[in-house]
XYZ file of C-alpha atoms in Angstrom:
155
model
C -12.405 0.604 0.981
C -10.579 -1.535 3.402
C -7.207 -3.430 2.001
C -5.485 -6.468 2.439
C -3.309 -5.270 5.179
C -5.677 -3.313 7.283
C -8.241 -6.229 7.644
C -7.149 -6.653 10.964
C -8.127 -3.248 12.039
C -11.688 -4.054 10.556
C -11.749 -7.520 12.081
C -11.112 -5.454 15.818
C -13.664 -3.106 15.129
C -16.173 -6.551 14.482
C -15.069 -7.724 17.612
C -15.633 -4.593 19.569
C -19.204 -4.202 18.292
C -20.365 -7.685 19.127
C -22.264 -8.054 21.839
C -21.339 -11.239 24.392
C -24.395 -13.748 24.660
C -26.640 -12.794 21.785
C -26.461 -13.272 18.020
C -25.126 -9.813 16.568
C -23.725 -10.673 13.673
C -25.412 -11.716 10.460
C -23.877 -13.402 7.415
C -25.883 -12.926 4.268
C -24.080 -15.573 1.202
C -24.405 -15.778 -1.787
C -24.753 -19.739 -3.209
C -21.598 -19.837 -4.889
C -18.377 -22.334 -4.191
C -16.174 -19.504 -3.352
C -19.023 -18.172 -1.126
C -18.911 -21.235 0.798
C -15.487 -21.747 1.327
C -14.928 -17.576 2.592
C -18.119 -18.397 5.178
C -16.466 -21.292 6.338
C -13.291 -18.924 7.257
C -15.269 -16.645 8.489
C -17.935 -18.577 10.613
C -14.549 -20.236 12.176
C -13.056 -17.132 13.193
C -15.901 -16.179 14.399
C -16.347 -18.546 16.630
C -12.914 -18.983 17.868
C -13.738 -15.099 18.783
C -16.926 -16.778 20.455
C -18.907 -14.179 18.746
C -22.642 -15.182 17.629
C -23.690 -15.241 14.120
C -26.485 -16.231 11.625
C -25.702 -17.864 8.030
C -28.486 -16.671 5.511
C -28.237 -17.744 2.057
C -29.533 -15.326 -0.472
C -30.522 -15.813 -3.871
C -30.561 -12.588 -5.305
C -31.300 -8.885 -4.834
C -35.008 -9.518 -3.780
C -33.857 -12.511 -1.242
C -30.905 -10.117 0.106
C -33.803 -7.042 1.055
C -35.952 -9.771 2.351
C -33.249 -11.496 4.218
C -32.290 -7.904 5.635
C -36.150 -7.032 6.645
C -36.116 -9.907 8.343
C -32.962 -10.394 10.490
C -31.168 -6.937 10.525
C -33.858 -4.497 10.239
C -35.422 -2.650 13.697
C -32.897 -5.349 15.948
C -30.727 -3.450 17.897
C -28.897 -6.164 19.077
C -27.377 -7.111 15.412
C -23.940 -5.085 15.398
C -22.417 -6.359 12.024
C -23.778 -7.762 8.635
C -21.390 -9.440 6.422
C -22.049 -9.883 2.884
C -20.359 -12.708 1.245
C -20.026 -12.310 -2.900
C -23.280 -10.349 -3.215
C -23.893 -6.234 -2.558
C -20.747 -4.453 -3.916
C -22.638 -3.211 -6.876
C -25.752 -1.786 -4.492
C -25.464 1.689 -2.802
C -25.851 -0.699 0.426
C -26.847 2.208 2.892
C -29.885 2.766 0.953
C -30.663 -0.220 -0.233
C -30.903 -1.341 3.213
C -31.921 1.633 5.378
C -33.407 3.286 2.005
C -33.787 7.661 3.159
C -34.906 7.012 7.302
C -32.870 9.577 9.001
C -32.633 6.529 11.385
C -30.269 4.687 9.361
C -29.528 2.007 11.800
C -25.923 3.570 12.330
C -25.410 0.920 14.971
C -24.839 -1.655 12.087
C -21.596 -1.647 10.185
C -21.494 -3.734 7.049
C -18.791 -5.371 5.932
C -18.385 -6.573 1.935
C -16.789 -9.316 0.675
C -17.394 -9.652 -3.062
C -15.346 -10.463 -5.981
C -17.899 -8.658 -8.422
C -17.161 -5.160 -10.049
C -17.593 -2.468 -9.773
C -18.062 -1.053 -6.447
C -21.021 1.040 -6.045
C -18.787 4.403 -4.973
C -21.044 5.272 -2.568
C -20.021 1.967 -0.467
C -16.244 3.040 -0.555
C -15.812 6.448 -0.084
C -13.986 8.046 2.508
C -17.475 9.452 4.457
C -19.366 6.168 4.526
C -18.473 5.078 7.619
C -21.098 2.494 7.967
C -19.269 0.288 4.989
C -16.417 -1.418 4.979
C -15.376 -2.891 1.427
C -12.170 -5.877 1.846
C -11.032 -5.647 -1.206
C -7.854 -7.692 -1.719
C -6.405 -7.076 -5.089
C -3.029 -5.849 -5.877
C -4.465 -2.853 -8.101
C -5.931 -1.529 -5.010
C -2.896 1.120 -5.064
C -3.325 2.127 -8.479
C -7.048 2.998 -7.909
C -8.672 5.783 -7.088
C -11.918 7.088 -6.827
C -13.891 9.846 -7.658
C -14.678 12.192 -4.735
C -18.182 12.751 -3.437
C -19.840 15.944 -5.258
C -22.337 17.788 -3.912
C -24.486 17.155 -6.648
C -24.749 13.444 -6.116
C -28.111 14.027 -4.369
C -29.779 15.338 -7.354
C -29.018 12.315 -9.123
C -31.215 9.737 -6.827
């Protein structure tokens, strides 16, 4: 879980990961005025960063697999997916990736979604592959329950 003041560091560690000259970043939106607005932000900084990207609209949870078979999965040149209002509530790693031992760990994902709650599996401290911005003032207050052990037996 990323918050408001440490977006920078996760907006360096975008930049880093992009490659120069080829589209390695995919935007996946949901159809939503807010949605619209943050993508226009984001598409700008983007390219003022002169970092490629591809919009995708998506629909739903169906559309967003589909959407992710199709531009993000077996690609090695996409470096970053960035989910606009849609995937907080999804264990995103699996969804995505589902149990490959080849989880595409040269993809980071980066969430930014008003819905609630977080699936915890997207913001706890091990995930390193997902980045939650979350930007609320409760943020502090809180807290999470750690990973158990047992968490595999549950899937």
């Amino acid at each position: 879980l990323i918050a408001r003041d440490s977006f920078d560091i996760a907006w360096q560690v975008l930049k880093n990961r992009s490659l120069p000259g080829v589209c390695s970043v995919v935007l996946f939106v949901s159809p939503t005025c807010d949605s619209i607005c943050t993508v226009r932000i984001v598409s700008e900084l983007l390219r003022q960063e002169s970092i490629m990207f591809n919009i995708v609209p998506v629909y739903g949870y169906e559309d967003l697999k589909n959407a992710n078979d199709k531009y993000v999965a077996n690609r090695p040149d996409i470096r970053a997916v960035i989910l606009i209002n849609c995937g907080a509530t999804l264990d995103l790693l699996q969804y995505f990736f589902g149990d490959t031992d080849d989880n595409q760990s040269h993809v980071i994902i980066y969430v930014l979604d008003s819905h609630r709650p977080f699936s915890l599996s997207n913001v706890r401290e091990e995930n390193r592959l997902v980045f939650v911005l979350d930007d609320h003032t409760m943020t502090d207050r809180l807290e999470y329950p750690e990973s158990d052990s047992d968490d595999s037996e549950l899937s």
